[in-house]
Tab-separated table of C-alpha atoms in Angstrom:
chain	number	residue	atom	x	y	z
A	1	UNK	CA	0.000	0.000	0.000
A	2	UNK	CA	3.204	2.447	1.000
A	3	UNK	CA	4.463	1.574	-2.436
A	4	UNK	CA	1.318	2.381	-4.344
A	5	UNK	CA	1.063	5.950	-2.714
A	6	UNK	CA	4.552	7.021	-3.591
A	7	UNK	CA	4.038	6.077	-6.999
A	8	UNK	CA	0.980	7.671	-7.300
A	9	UNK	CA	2.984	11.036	-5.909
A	10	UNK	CA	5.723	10.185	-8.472
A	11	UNK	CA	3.036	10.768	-11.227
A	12	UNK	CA	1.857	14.294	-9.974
A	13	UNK	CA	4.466	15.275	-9.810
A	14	UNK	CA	5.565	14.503	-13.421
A	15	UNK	CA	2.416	15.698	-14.307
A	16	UNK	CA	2.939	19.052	-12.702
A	17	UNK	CA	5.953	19.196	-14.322
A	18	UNK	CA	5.493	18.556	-17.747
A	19	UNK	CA	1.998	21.297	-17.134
A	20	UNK	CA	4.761	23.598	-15.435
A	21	UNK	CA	6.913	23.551	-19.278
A	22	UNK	CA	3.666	23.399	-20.950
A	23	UNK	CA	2.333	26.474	-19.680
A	24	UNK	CA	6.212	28.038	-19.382
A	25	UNK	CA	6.207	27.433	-23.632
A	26	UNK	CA	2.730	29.160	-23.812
A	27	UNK	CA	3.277	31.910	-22.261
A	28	UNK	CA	6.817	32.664	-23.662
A	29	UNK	CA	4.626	32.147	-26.902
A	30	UNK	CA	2.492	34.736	-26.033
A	31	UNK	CA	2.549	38.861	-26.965
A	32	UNK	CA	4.043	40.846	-24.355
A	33	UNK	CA	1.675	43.912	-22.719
A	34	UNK	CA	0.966	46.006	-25.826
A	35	UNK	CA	2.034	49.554	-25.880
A	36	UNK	CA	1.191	52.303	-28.590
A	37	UNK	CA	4.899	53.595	-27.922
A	38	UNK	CA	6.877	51.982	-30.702
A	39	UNK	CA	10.385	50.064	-29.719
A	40	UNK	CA	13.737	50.847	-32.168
A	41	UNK	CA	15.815	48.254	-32.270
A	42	UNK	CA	19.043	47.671	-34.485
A	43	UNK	CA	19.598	43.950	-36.399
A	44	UNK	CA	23.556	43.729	-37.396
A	45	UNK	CA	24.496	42.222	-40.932
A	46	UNK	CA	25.566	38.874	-40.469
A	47	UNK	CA	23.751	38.560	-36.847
A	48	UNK	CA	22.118	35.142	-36.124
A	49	UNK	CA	18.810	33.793	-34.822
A	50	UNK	CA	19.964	33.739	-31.245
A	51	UNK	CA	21.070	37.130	-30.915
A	52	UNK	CA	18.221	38.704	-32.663
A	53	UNK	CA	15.884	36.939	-29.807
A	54	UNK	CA	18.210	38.469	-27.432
A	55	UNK	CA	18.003	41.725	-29.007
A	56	UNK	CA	13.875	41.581	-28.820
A	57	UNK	CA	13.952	40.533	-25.424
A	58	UNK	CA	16.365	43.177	-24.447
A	59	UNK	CA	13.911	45.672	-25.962
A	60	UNK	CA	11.322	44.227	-24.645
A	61	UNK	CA	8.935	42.445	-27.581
A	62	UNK	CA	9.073	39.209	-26.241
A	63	UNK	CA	9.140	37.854	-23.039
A	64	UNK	CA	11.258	34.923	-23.548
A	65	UNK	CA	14.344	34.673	-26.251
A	66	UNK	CA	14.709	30.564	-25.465
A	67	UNK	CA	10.942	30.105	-26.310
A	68	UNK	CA	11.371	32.180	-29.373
A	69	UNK	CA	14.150	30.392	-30.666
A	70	UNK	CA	12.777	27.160	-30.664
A	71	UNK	CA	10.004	28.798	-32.400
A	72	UNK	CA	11.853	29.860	-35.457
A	73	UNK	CA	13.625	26.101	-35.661
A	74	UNK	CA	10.225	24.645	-35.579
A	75	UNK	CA	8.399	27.200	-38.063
A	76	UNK	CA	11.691	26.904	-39.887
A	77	UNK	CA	12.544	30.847	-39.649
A	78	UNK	CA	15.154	32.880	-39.366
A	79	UNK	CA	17.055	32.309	-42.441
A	80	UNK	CA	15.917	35.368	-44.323
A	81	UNK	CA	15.884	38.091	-41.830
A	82	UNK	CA	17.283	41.305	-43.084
A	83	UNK	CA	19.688	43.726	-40.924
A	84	UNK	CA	18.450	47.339	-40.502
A	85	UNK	CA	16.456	49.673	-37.792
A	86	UNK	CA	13.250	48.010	-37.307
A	87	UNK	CA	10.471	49.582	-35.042
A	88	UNK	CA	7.691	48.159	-33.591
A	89	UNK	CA	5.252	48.257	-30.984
A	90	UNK	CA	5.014	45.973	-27.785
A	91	UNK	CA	2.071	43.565	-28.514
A	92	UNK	CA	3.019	42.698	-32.088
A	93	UNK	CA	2.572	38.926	-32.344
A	94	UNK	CA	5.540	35.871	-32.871
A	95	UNK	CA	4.049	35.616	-36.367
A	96	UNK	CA	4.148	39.736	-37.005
A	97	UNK	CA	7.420	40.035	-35.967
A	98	UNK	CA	8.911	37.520	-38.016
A	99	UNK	CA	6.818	38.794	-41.134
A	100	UNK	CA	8.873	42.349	-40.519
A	101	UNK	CA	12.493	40.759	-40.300
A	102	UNK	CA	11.851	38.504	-43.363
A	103	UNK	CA	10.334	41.494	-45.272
A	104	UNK	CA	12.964	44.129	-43.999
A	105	UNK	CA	10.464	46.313	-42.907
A	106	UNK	CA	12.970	49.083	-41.674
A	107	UNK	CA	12.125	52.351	-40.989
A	108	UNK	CA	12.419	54.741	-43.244
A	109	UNK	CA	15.652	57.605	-42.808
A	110	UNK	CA	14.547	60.966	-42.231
A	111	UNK	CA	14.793	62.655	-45.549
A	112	UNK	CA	15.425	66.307	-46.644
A	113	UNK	CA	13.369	66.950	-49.948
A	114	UNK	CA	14.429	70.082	-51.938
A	115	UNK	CA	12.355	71.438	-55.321
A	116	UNK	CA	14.265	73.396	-57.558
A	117	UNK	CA	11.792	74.777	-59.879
A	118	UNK	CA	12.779	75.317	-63.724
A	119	UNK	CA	14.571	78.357	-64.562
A	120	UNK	CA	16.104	78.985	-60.846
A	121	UNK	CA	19.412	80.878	-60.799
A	122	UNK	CA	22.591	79.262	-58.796
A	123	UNK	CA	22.045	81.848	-56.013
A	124	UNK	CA	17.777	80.604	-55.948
A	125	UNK	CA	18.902	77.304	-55.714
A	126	UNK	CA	21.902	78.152	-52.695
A	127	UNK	CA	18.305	79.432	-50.553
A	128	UNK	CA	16.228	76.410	-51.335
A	129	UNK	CA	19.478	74.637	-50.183
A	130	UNK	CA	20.024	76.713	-46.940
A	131	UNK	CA	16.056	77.037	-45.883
A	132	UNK	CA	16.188	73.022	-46.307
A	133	UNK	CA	19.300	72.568	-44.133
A	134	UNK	CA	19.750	75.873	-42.078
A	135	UNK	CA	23.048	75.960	-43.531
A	136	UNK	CA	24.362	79.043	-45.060
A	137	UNK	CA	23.692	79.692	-48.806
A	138	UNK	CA	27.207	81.185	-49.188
A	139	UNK	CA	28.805	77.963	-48.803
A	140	UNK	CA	26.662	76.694	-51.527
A	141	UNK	CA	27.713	79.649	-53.606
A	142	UNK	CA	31.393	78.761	-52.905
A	143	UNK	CA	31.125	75.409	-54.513
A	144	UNK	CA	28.854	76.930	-57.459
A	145	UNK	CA	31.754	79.419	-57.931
A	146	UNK	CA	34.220	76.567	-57.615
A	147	UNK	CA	32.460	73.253	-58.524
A	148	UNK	CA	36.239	71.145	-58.396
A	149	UNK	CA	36.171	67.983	-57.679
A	150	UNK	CA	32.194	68.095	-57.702
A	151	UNK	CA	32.054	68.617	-61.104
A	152	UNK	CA	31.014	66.329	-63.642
A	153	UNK	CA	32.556	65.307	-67.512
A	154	UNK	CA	30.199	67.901	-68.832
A	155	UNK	CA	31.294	71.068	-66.825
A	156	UNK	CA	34.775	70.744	-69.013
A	157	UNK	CA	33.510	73.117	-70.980
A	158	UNK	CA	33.083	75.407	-68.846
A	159	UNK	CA	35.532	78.624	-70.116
A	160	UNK	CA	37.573	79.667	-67.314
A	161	UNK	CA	37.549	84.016	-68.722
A	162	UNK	CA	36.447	85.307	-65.525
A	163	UNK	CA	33.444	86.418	-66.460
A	164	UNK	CA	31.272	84.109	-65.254
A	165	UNK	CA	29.062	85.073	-62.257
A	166	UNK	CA	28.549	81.380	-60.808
A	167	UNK	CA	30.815	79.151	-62.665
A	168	UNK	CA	28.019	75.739	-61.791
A	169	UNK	CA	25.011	78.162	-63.050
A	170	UNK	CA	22.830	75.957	-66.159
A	171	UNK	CA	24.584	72.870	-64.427
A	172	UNK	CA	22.433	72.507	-61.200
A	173	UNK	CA	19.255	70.176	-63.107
A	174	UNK	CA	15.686	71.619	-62.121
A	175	UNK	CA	14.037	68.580	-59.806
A	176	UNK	CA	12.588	67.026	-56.634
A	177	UNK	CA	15.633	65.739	-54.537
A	178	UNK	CA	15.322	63.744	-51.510
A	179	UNK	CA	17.969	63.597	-49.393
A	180	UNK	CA	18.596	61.529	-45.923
A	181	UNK	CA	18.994	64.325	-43.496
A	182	UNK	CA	22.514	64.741	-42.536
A	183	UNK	CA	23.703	64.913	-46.604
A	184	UNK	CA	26.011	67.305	-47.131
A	185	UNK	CA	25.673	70.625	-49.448
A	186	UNK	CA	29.126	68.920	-51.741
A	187	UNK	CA	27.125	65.834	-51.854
A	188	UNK	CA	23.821	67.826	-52.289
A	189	UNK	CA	25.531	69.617	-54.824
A	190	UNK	CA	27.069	66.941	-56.984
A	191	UNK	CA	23.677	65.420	-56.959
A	192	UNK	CA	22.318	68.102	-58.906
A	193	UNK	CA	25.354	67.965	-60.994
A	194	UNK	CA	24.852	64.607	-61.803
A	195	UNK	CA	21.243	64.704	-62.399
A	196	UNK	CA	22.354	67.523	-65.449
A	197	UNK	CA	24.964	64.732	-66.654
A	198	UNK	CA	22.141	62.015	-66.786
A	199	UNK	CA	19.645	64.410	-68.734
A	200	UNK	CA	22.261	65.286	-71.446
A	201	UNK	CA	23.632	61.503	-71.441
A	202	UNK	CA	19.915	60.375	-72.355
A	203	UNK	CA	19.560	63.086	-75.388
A	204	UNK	CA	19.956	61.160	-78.751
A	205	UNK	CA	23.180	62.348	-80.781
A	206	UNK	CA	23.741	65.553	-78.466
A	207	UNK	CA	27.060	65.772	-79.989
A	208	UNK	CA	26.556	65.181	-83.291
A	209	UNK	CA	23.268	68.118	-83.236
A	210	UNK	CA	26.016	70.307	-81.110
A	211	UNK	CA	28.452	69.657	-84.168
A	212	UNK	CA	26.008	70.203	-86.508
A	213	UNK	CA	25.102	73.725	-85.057
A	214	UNK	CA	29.150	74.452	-84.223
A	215	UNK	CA	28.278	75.157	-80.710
A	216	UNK	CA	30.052	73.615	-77.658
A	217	UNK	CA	27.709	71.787	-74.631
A	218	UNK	CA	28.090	75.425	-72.863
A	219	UNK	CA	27.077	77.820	-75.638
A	220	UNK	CA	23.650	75.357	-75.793
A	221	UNK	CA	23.002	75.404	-72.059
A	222	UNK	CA	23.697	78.933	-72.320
A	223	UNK	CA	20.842	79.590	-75.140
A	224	UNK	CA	18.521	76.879	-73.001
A	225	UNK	CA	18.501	79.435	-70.316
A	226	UNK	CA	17.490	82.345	-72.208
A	227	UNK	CA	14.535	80.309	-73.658
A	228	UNK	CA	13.921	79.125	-69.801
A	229	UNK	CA	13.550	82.554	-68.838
A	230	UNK	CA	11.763	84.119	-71.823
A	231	UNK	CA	9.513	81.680	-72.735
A	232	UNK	CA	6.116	80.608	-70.632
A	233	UNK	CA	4.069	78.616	-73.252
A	234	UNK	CA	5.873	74.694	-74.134
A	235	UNK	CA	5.313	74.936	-77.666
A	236	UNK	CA	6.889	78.505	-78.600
A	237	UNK	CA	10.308	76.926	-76.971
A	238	UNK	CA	11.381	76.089	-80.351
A	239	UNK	CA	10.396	79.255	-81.951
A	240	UNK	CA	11.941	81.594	-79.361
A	241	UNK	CA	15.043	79.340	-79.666
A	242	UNK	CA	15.039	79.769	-83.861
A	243	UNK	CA	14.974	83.795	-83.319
A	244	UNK	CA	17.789	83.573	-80.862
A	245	UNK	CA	19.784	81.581	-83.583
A	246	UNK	CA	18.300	84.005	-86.299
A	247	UNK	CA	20.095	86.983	-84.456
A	248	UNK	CA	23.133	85.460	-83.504
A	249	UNK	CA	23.571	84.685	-87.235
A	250	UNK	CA	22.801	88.129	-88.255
A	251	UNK	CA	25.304	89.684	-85.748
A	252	UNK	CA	22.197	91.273	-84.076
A	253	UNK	CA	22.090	92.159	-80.617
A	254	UNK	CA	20.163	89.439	-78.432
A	255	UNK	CA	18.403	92.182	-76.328
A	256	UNK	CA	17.158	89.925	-74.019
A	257	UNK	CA	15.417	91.322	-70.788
A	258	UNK	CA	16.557	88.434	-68.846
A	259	UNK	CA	20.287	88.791	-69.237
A	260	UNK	CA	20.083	91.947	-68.003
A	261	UNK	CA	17.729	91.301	-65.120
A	262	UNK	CA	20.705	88.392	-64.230
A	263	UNK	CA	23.076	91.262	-64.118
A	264	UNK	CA	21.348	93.414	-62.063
A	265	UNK	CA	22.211	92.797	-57.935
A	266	UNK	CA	18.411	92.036	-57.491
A	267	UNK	CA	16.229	91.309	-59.965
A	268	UNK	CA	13.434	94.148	-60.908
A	269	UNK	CA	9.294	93.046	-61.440
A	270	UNK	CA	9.750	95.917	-64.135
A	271	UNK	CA	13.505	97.074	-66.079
A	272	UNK	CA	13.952	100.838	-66.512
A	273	UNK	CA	15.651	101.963	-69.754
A	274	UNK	CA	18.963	102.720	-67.573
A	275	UNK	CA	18.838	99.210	-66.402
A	276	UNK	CA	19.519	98.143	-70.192
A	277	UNK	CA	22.816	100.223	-69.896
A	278	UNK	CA	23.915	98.279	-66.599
A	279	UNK	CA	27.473	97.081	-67.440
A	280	UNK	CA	28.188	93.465	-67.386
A	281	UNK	CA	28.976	90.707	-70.052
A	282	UNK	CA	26.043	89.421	-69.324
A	283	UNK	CA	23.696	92.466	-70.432
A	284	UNK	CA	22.663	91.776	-74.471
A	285	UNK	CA	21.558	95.085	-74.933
A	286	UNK	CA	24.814	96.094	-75.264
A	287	UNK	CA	27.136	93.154	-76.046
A	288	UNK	CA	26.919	91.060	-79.171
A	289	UNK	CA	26.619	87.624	-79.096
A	290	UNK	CA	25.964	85.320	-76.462
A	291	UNK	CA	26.298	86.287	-72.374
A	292	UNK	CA	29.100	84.367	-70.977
A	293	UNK	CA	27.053	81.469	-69.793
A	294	UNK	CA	23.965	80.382	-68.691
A	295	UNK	CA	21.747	82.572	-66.338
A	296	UNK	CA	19.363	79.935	-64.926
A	297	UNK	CA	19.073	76.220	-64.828
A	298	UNK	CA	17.022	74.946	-68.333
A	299	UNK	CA	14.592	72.605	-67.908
A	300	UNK	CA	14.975	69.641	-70.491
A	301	UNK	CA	12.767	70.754	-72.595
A	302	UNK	CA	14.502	73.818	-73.096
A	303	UNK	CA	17.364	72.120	-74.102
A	304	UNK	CA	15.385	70.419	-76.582
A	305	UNK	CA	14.428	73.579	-77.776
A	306	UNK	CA	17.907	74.735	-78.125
A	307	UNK	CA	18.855	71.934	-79.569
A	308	UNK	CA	16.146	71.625	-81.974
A	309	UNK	CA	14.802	75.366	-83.178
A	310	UNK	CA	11.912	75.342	-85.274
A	311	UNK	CA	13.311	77.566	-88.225
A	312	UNK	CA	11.831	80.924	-89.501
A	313	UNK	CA	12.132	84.230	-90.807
A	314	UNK	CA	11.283	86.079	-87.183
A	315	UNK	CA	13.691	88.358	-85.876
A	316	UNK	CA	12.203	89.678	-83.106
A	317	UNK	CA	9.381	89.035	-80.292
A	318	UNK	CA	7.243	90.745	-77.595
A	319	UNK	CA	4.740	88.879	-74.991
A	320	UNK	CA	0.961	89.373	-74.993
A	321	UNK	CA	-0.233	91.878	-72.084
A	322	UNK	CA	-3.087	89.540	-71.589
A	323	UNK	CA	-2.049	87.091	-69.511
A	324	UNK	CA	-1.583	84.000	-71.736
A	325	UNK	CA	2.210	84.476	-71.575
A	326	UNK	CA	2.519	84.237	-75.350
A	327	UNK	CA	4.888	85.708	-77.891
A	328	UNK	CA	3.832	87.958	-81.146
A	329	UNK	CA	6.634	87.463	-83.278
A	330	UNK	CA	7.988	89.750	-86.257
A	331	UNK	CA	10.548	89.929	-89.251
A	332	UNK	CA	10.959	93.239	-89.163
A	333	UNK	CA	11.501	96.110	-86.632
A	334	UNK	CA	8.732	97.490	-88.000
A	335	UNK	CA	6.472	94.861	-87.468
A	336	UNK	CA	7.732	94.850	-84.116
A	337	UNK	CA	6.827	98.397	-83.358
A	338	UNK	CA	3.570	97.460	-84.147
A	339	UNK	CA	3.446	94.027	-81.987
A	340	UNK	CA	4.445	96.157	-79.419
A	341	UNK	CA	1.032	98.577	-79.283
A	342	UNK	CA	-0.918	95.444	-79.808
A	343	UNK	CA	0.742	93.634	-76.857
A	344	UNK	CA	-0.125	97.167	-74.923
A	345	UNK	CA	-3.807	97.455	-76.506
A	346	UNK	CA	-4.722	93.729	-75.388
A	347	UNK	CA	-3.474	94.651	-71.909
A	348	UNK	CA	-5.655	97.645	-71.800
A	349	UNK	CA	-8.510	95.597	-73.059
A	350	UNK	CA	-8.016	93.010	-70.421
């Protein structure tokens, strides 16, 4: 009879054993207390299994690494977790945690996004930077003025006369950058620099069409900017660009308002007639030719333009006063003269 009741007490307490690990594997299986305070927590490249249950229970988004170990070996998982900074919330399941290592589900870097609209200047572009990164804009100027080791294959053709105002302006591409935060204004820079190089490397022939029209890379940008700035409306692009050509081959003055509003210190909502007599290379009222380089960054399409001018007889142009933002265009100066009261008339009209 003695023997019968200390078996029997064997068997509890086997059976209150094997419950005890039962119960100690359930709830080691279970979700820790949720939270709606996301955890960060950092997986390593080339860290295994074991240590990333130590790193979860250290964080505290499971309760027991051991349990969750033998999980993974007997769902067979593990082997395609991705390093990174994860972040999750207490209360995420086994199951949801595992889905976010094996899907690298990392969270996302805090990024800096900068728009540089089409037709910005250099010194535009230097205030986007600085309002973006509270960094100074002259420091962007400084590598604008002296790109070096930033600059990219096309900037050799850049003519070093000293006349340039920003030797990177027409080389800083018009787009939406996003950069982590923490990027650098060189690295911001040659970004931009880059994106200009990608643009002209996708343009069919470029150098064959620049041969053809015996201009270098930096005489075309140059013209691309003067369309930028004087020309609203897509499809006139081509036309405006034809009666720059037109002049140039004529020995005409460009007399282009925009030069001269580059050349001024600040840029005027209206030139006075003195303003056309500001001196600087870049002022085509009263240099021939081409200004030294470009005065804004073209979009592509503007380089297409220059590029591709749609030819005519027009020698001269003068935008509509009534708000369309298109050109009447003329052969003669006469014509002109006359453009010029209808541009005024339709203004007074509107």
């Amino acid at each position: 009879m003695k023997a019968v009741k200390v078996v029997i007490v064997i068997l509890i307490i086997l059976l209150l054993g094997a419950g005890g690990g039962a119960y100690y594997v359930w709830n080691g299986l279970q979700p820790v207390q949720a939270s709606d305070e996301p955890v960060k927590f950092t997986i390593e490249p080339g860290m295994g299994t074991s240590k990333i249950a130590d790193v979860l229970q250290q964080n505290g988004l499971i309760k027991n690494a051991a349990v969750f170990k033998g999980y993974l070996k007997w769902k067979r998982e593990g082997s395609r977790f991705q390093a990174g900074i994860y972040e999750a919330k207490p209360g995420a399941t086994l199951d949801e945690l595992i889905a976010k290592l094996n899907k690298g589900d990392v969270v996302k870097e805090e990024m800096v996004r900068i728009t540089i609209p089409e037709g910005y200047t250099v010194e535009q572009i230097a205030a986007k930077v600085s309002e973006a990164t509270g960094a100074p804009a002259d420091s962007f100027l400084q590598l604008a003025d002296h790109p070096g080791n930033e600059a990219i294959a096309a900037f050799k053709d850049v003519p070093d006369n000293g006349k340039l105002k920003h030797a990177a302006e027409g080389y800083l591409f018009p787009d939406t950058y996003d950069f982590k935060k923490g990027t650098t204004e060189p690295e911001m820079f040659r970004r931009m620099m880059e994106q200009t190089q990608s643009k002209l490397d996708g343009i069919p022939n470029l150098q064959e069409k620049l041969r053809d029209r015996g201009l270098t890379l930096h005489e075309m940008l140059t013209i691309a900017s003067l369309v930028e700035r004087e020309v609203v409306v897509d499809k006139e692009r081509p036309l405006v660009a034809g009666v720059i050509y037109n002049r140039l081959d004529k020995n005409m003055k460009l007399e282009i308002d925009a030069t001269v509003q580059y050349a001024l210190p600040e840029p005027k909502e209206r030139l006075l007639y003195k303003d056309l007599k500001v001196e600087s290379p870049y002022n085509t009222y009263l240099h021939e030719g081409l200004p030294p380089g470009p005065i804004c960054s073209p979009s592509l399409a503007s380089i297409e333009a220059a590029l591709n001018p749609e030819a005519s007889d027009y020698l001269y142009y003068v935008t509509k006063k009534d708000g369309s933002h298109e050109h009447l265009l003329a052969k003669t100066y006469q014509e002109h003269l006359k453009n010029i009261q209808k541009s005024k008339s339709g203004a007074n009209k509107g």
